[in-house]
mmCIF file of C-alpha atoms in Angstrom:
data_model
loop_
_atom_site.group_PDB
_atom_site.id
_atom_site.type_symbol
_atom_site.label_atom_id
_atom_site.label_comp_id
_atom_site.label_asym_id
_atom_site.label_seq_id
_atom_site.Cartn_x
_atom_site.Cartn_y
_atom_site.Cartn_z
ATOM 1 C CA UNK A 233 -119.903 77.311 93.392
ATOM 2 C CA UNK A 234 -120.068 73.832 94.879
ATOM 3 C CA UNK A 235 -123.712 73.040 96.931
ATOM 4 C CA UNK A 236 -123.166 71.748 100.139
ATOM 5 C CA UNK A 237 -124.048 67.967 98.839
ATOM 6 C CA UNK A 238 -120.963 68.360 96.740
ATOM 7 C CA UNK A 239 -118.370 69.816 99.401
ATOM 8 C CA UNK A 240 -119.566 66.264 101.039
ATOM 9 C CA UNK A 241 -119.024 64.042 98.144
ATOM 10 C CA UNK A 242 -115.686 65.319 96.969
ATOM 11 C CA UNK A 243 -114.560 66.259 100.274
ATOM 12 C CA UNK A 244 -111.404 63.972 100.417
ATOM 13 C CA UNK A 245 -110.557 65.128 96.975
ATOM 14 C CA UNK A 246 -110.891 69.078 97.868
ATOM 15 C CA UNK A 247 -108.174 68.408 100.291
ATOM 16 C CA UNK A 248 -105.710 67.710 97.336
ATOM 17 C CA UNK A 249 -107.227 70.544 95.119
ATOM 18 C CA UNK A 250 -109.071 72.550 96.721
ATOM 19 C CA UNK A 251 -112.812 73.374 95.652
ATOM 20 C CA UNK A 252 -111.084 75.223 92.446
ATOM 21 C CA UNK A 253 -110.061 72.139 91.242
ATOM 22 C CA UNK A 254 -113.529 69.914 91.783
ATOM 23 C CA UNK A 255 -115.080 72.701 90.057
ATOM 24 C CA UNK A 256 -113.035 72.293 86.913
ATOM 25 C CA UNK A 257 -113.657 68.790 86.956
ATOM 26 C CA UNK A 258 -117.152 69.345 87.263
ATOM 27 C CA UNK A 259 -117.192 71.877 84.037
ATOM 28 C CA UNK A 260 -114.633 69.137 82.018
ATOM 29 C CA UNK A 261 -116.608 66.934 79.436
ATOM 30 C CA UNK A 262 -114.990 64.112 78.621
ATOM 31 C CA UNK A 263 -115.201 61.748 75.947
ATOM 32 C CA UNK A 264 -114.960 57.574 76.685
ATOM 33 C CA UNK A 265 -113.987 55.662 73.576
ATOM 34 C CA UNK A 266 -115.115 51.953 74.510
ATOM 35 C CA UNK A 267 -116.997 50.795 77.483
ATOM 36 C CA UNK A 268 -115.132 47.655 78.560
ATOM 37 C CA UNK A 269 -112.048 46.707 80.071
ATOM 38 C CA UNK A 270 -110.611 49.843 80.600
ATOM 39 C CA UNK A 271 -113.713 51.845 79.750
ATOM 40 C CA UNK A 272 -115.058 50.467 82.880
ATOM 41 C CA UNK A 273 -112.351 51.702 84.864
ATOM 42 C CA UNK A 274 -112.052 54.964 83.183
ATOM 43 C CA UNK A 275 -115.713 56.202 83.467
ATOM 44 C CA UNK A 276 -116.592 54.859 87.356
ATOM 45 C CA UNK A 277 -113.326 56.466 88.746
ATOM 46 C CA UNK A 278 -114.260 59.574 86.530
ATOM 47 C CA UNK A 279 -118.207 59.436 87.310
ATOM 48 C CA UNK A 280 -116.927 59.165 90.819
ATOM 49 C CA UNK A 281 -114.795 61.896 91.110
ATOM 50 C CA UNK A 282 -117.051 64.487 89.481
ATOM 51 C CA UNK A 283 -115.934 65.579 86.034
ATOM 52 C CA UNK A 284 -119.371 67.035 85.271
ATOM 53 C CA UNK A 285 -120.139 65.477 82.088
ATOM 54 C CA UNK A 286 -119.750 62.140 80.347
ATOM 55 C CA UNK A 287 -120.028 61.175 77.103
ATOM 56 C CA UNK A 288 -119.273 57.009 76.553
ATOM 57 C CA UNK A 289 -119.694 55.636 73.434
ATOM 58 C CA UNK A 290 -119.622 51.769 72.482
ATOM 59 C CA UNK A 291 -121.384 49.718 69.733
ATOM 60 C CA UNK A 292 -121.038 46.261 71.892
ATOM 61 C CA UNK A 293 -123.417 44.232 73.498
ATOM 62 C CA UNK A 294 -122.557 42.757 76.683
ATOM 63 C CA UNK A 295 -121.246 39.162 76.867
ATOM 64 C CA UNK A 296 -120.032 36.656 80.076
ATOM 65 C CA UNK A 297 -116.771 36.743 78.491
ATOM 66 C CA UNK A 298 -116.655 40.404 79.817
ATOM 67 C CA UNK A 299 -117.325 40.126 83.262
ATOM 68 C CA UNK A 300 -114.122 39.588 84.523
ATOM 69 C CA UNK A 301 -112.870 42.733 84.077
ATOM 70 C CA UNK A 302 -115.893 44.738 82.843
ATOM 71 C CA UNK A 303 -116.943 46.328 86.008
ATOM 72 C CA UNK A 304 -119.262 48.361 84.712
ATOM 73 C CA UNK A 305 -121.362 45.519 83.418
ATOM 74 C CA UNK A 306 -123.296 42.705 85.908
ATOM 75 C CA UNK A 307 -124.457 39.111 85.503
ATOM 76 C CA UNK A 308 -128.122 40.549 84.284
ATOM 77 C CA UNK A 309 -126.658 43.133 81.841
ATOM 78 C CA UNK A 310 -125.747 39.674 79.494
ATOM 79 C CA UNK A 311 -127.234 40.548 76.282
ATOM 80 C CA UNK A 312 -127.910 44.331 76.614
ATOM 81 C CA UNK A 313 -126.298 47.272 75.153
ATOM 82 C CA UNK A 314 -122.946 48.327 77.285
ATOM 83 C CA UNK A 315 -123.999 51.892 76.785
ATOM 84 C CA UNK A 316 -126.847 51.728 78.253
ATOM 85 C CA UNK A 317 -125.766 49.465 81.015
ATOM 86 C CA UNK A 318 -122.977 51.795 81.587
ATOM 87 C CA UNK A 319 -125.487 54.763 81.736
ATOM 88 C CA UNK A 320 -126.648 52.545 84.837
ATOM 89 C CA UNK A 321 -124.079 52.284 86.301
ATOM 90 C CA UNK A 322 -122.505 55.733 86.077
ATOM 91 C CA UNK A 323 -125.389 57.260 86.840
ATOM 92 C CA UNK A 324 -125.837 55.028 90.219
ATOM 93 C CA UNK A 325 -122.444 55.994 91.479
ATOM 94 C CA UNK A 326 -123.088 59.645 90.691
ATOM 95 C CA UNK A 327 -126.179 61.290 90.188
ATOM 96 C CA UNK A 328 -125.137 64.767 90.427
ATOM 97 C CA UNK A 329 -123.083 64.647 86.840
ATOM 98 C CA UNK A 330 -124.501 63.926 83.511
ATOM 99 C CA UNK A 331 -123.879 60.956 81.631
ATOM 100 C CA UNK A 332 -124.632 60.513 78.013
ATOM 101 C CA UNK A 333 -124.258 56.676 77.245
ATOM 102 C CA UNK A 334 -124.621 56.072 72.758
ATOM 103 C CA UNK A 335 -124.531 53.011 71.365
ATOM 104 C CA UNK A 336 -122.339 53.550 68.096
ATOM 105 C CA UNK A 337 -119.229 52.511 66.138
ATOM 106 C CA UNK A 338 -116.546 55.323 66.041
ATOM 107 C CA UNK A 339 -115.709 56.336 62.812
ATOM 108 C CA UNK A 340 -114.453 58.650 60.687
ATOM 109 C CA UNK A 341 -117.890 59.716 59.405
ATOM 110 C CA UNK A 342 -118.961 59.852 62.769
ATOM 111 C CA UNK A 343 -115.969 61.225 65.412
ATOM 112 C CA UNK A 344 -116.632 65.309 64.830
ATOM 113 C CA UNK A 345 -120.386 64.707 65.642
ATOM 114 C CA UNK A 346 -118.983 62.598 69.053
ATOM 115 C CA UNK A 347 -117.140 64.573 70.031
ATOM 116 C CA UNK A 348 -118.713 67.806 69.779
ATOM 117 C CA UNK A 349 -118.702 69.741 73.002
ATOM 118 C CA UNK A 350 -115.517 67.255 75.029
ATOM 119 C CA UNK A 351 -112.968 68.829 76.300
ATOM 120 C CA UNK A 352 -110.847 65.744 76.773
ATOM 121 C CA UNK A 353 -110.224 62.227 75.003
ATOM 122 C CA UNK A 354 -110.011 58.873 76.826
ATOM 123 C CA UNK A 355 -108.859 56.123 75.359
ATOM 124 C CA UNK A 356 -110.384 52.699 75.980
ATOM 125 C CA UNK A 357 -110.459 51.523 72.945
ATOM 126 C CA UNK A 358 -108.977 47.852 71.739
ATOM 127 C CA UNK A 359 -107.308 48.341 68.620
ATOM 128 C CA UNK A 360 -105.494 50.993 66.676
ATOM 129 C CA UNK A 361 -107.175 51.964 64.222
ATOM 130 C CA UNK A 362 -109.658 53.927 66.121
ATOM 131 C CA UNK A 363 -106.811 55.147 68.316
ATOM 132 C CA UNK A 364 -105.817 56.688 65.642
ATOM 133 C CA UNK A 365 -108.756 58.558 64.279
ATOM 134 C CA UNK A 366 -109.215 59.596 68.093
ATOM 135 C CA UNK A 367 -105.490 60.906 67.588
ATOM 136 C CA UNK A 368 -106.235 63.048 64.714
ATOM 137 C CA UNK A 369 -109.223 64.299 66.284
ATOM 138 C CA UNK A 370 -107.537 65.289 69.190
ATOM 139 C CA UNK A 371 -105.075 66.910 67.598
ATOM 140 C CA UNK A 372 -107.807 68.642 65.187
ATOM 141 C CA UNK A 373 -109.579 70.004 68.049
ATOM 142 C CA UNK A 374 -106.178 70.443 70.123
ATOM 143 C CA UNK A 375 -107.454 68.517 73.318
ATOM 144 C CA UNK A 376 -105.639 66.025 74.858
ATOM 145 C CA UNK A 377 -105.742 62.264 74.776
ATOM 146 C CA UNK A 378 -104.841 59.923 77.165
ATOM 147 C CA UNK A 379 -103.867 56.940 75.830
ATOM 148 C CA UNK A 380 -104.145 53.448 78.056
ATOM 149 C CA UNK A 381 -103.726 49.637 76.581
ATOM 150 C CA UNK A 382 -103.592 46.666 78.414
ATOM 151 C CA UNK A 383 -102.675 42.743 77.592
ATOM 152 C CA UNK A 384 -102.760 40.471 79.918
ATOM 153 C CA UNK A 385 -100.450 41.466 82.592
ATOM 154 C CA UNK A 386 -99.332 44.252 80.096
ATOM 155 C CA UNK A 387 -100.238 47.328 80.086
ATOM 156 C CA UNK A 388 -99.219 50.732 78.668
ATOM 157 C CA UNK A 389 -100.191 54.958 79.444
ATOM 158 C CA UNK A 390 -98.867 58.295 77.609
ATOM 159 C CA UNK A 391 -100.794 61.912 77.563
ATOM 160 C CA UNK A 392 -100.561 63.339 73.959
ATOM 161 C CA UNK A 393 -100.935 67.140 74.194
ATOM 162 C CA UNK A 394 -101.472 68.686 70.721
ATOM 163 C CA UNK A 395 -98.852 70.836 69.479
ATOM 164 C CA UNK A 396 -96.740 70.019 72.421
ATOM 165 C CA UNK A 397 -96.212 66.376 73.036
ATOM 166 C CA UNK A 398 -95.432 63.213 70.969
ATOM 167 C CA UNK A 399 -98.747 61.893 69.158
ATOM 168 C CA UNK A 400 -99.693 58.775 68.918
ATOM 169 C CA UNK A 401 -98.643 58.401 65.641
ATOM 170 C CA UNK A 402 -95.366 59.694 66.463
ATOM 171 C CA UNK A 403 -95.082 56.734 69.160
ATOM 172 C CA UNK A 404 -96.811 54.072 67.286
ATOM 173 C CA UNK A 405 -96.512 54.748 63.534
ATOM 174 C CA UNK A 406 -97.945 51.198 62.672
ATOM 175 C CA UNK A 407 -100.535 49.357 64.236
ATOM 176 C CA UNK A 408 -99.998 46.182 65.630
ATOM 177 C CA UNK A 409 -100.860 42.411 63.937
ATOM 178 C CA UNK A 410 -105.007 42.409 65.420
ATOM 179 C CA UNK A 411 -105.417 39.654 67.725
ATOM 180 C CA UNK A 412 -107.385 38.210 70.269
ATOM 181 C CA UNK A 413 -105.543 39.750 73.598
ATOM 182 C CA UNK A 414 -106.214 37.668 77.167
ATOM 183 C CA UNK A 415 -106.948 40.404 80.243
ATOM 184 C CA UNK A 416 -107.079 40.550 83.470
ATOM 185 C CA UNK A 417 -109.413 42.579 85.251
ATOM 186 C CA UNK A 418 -106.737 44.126 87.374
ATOM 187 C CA UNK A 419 -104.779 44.723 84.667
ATOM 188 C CA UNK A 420 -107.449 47.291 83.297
ATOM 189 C CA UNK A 421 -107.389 48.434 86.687
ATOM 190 C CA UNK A 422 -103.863 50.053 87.106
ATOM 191 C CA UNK A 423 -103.798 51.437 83.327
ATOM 192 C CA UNK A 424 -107.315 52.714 83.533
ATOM 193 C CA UNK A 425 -106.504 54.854 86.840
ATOM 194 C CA UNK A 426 -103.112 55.772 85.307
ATOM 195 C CA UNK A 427 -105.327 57.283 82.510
ATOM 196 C CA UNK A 428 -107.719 58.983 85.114
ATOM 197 C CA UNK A 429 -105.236 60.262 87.311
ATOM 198 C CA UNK A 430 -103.574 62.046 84.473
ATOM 199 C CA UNK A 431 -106.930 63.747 83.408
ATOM 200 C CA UNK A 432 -107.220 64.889 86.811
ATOM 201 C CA UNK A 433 -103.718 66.418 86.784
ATOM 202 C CA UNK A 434 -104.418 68.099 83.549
ATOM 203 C CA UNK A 435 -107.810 69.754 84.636
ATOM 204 C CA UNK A 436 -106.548 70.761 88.136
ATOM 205 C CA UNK A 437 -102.897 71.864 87.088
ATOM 206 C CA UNK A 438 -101.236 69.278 89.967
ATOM 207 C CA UNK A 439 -98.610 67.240 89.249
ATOM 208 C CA UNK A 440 -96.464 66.205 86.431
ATOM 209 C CA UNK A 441 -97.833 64.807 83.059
ATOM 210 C CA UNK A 442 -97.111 61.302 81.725
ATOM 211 C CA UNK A 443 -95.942 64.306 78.467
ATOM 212 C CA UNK A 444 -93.411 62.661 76.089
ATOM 213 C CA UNK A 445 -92.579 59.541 78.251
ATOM 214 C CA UNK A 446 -94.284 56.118 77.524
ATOM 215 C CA UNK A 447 -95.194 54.510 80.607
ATOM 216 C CA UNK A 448 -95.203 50.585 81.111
ATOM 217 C CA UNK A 449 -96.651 48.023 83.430
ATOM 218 C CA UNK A 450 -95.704 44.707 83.667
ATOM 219 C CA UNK A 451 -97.598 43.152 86.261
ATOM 220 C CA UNK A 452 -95.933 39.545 85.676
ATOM 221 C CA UNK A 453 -92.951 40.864 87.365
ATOM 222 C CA UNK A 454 -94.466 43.706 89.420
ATOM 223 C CA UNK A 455 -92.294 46.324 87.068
ATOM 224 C CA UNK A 456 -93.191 49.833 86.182
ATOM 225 C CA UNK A 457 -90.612 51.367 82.938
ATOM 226 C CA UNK A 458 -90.967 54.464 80.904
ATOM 227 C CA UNK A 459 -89.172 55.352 77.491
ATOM 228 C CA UNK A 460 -88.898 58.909 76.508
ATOM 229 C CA UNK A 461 -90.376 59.694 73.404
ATOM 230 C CA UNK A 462 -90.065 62.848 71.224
ATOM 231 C CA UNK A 463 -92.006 64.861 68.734
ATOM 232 C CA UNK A 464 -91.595 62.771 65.185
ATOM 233 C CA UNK A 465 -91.223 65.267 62.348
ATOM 234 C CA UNK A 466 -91.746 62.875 59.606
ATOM 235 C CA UNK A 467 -94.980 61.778 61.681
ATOM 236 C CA UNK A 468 -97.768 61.418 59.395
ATOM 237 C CA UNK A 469 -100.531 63.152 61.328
ATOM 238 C CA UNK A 470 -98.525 66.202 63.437
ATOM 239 C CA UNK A 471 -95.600 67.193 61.154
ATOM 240 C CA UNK A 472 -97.332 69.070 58.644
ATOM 241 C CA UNK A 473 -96.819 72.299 60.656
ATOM 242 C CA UNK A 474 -100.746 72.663 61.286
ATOM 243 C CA UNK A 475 -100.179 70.835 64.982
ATOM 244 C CA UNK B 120 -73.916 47.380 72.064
ATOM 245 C CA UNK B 121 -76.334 45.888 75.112
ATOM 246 C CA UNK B 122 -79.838 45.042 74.255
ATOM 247 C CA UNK B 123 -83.159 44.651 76.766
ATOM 248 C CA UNK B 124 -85.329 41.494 75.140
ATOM 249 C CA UNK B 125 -88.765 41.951 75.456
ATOM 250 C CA UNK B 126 -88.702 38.503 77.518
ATOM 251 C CA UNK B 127 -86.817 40.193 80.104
ATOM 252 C CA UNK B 128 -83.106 39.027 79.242
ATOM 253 C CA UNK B 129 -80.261 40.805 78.068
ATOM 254 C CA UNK B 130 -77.699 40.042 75.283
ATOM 255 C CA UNK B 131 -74.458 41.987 74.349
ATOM 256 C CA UNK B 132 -73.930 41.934 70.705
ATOM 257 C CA UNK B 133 -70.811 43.104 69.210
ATOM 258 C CA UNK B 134 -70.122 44.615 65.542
ATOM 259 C CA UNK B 135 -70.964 47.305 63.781
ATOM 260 C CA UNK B 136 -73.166 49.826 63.855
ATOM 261 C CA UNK B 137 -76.272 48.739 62.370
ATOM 262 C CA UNK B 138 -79.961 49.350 61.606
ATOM 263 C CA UNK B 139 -82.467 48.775 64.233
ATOM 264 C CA UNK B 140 -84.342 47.032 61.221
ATOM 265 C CA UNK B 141 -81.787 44.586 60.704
ATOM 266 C CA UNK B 142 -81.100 43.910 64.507
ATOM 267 C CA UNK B 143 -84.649 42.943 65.069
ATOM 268 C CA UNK B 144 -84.495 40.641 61.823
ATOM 269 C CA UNK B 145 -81.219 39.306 63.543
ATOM 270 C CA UNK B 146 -83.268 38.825 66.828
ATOM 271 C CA UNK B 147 -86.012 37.179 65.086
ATOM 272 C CA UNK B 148 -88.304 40.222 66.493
ATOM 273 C CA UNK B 149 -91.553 41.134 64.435
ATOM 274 C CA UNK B 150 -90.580 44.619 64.163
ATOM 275 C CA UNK B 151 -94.748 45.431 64.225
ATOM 276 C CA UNK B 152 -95.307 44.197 67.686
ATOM 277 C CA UNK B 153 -92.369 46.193 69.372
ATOM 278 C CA UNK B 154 -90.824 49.453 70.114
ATOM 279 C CA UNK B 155 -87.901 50.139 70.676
ATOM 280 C CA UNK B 156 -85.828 52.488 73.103
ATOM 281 C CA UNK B 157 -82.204 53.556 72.144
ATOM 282 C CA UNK B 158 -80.607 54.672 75.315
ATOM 283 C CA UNK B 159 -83.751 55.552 76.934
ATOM 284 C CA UNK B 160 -85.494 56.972 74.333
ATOM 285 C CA UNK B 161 -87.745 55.486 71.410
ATOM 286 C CA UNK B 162 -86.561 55.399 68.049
ATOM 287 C CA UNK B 163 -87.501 54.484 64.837
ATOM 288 C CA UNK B 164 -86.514 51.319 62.678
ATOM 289 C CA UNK B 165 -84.490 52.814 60.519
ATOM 290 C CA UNK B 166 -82.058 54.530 63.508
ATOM 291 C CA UNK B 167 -78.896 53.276 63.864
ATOM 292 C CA UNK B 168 -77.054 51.416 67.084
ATOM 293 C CA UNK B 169 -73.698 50.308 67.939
ATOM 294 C CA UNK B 170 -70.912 50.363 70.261
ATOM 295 C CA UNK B 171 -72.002 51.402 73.601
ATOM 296 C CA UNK B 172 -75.671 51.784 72.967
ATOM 297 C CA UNK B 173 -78.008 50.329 74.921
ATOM 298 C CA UNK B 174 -81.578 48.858 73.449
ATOM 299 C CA UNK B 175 -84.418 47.999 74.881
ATOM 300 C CA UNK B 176 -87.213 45.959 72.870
ATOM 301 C CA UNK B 177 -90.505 46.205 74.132
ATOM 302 C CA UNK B 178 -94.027 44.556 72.671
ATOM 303 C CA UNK B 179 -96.568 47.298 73.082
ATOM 304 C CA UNK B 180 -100.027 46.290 73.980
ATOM 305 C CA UNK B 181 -103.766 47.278 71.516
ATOM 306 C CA UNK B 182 -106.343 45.629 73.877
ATOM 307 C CA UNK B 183 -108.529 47.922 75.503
#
């Protein structure tokens, strides 16, 4: 049951779900791989809208090289932890949810113990092979991922359900050639809210999911594509009948 | 067969039908930084295309 506090906060948002659907969101834990570029993005709009618990996890420090685009971070967070400048942050938009802010590396030694207790998987991560750990564990634990990327004025989104959708590895079955990738703040912006948007579809039931199609933004030329993608069953990770 | 660069362009090949490997080492594309659609939906490299097929190349993006 929503207090009165809350039918005020998310009161714009109970018009397109109804006080049902805030409730989910405020029972979902969610899991943020990365708080920067799209991290940002991914945990105020999420922080802001109420899913009740938060877990972000990032083993960076903040640097000026972040701030254009790393919203969650200010001028006099230069030097400190992200997580616990996110924590800040998160908490300062919302009070009423709980935020758990850990400064680690994700790895394979490490990803049950994160993710103990999430319900869903956000990816803000930039590079593959973590997306791809976060893909098995996702599809361990059968919760969903939502998958985001940005470069530049690039950007890609899918939603991987387990045992029902394309994984990651199905769509990507090689990482690409690391690099140094330029972004743009805005850039993080319209993938990151792609991301949220679907995680609010998923926990409320609106809508249709980004399942099985590949979405793409190309803000050079103001274009928005999607491939179809299918189910791989020589895919490395999902075919082996457990998925 | 008609082909979507990632730059944006097009380009009609004609021939045979071939591997999607061998068109992107025709193209010059790094087959690592792309994926690639065969009428509308993605494929893998070792797919085949031809004839009336239509291809589109796209780089896929890791930053976060």
């Amino acid at each position: 049951m929503l207090s009165d506090a809350e039918k005020k906060r998310y009161s714009r948002q109970i018009r397109l779900f109804g006080e049902d659907g805030q409730e989910r969101l405020l029972r979902t834990s969610v899991f943020i791989a990365g708080a920067g570029g799209l991290g940002s993005v991914i945990s105020l709009y999420m922080a802001a809208a109420g899913f009740g618990k938060i877990r972000i996890v990032d083993c960076d420090t903040v640097e000026l090289s972040n701030l254009n685009r790393q919203i969650l971070h200010g001028n006099a967070d230069v030097g400190r932890a992200k997580a616990k400048s996110a924590y800040e942050s998160l908490t300062g938009i919302n009070p009423e949810i709980e935020v758990e802010a850990l400064v680690e590396t994700i790895s394979e030694e490490n990803i049950d113990q994160l993710l103990q207790g999430c319900d869903i998987i956000m990816d803000a991560m930039d590079n593959f092979p973590v997306r791809y750990l976060l893909n098995r564990a996702a599809l361990q634990r059968k919760i969903p991922l939502f998958h985001g990327a940005i470069s530049g004025y690039q950007g890609q989104a899918t939603t991987i359900i387990p045992g029902k959708t394309a994984c990651l590895a199905c769509i990507f079955p090689r990482a690409p050639p690391a690099s140094v990738f330029p972004a743009l703040g805005s850039t993080c912006g319209v993938i990151g809210s792609i991301q949220v948007t679907e995680a609010v579809k998923y926990v409320t039931g609106a809508g249709k999911l980004l399942e099985n199609r590949l979405l793409f933004w190309d803000g050079l030329n103001g274009c928005l594509d999607e491939m179809a993608c299918e189910r791989n069953s020589a895919c490395r990770e999902c075919s082996d009948g457990e998925y | 067969m008609l082909i979507a660069l990632p730059d944006g362009s097009r380009r009609e090949i004609a021939g045979d039908i071939a591997r999607i490997e061998d068109i992107l080492k025709q193209l010059c594309i790094n087959p690592e930084e792309v994926i690639v659609a065969k009428n509308g939906r993605i494929v893998s490299e070792e797919e085949t295309a031809g004839g009336s097929d239509e291809l589109k190349i796209v780089r896929f993006v890791h930053g976060g």
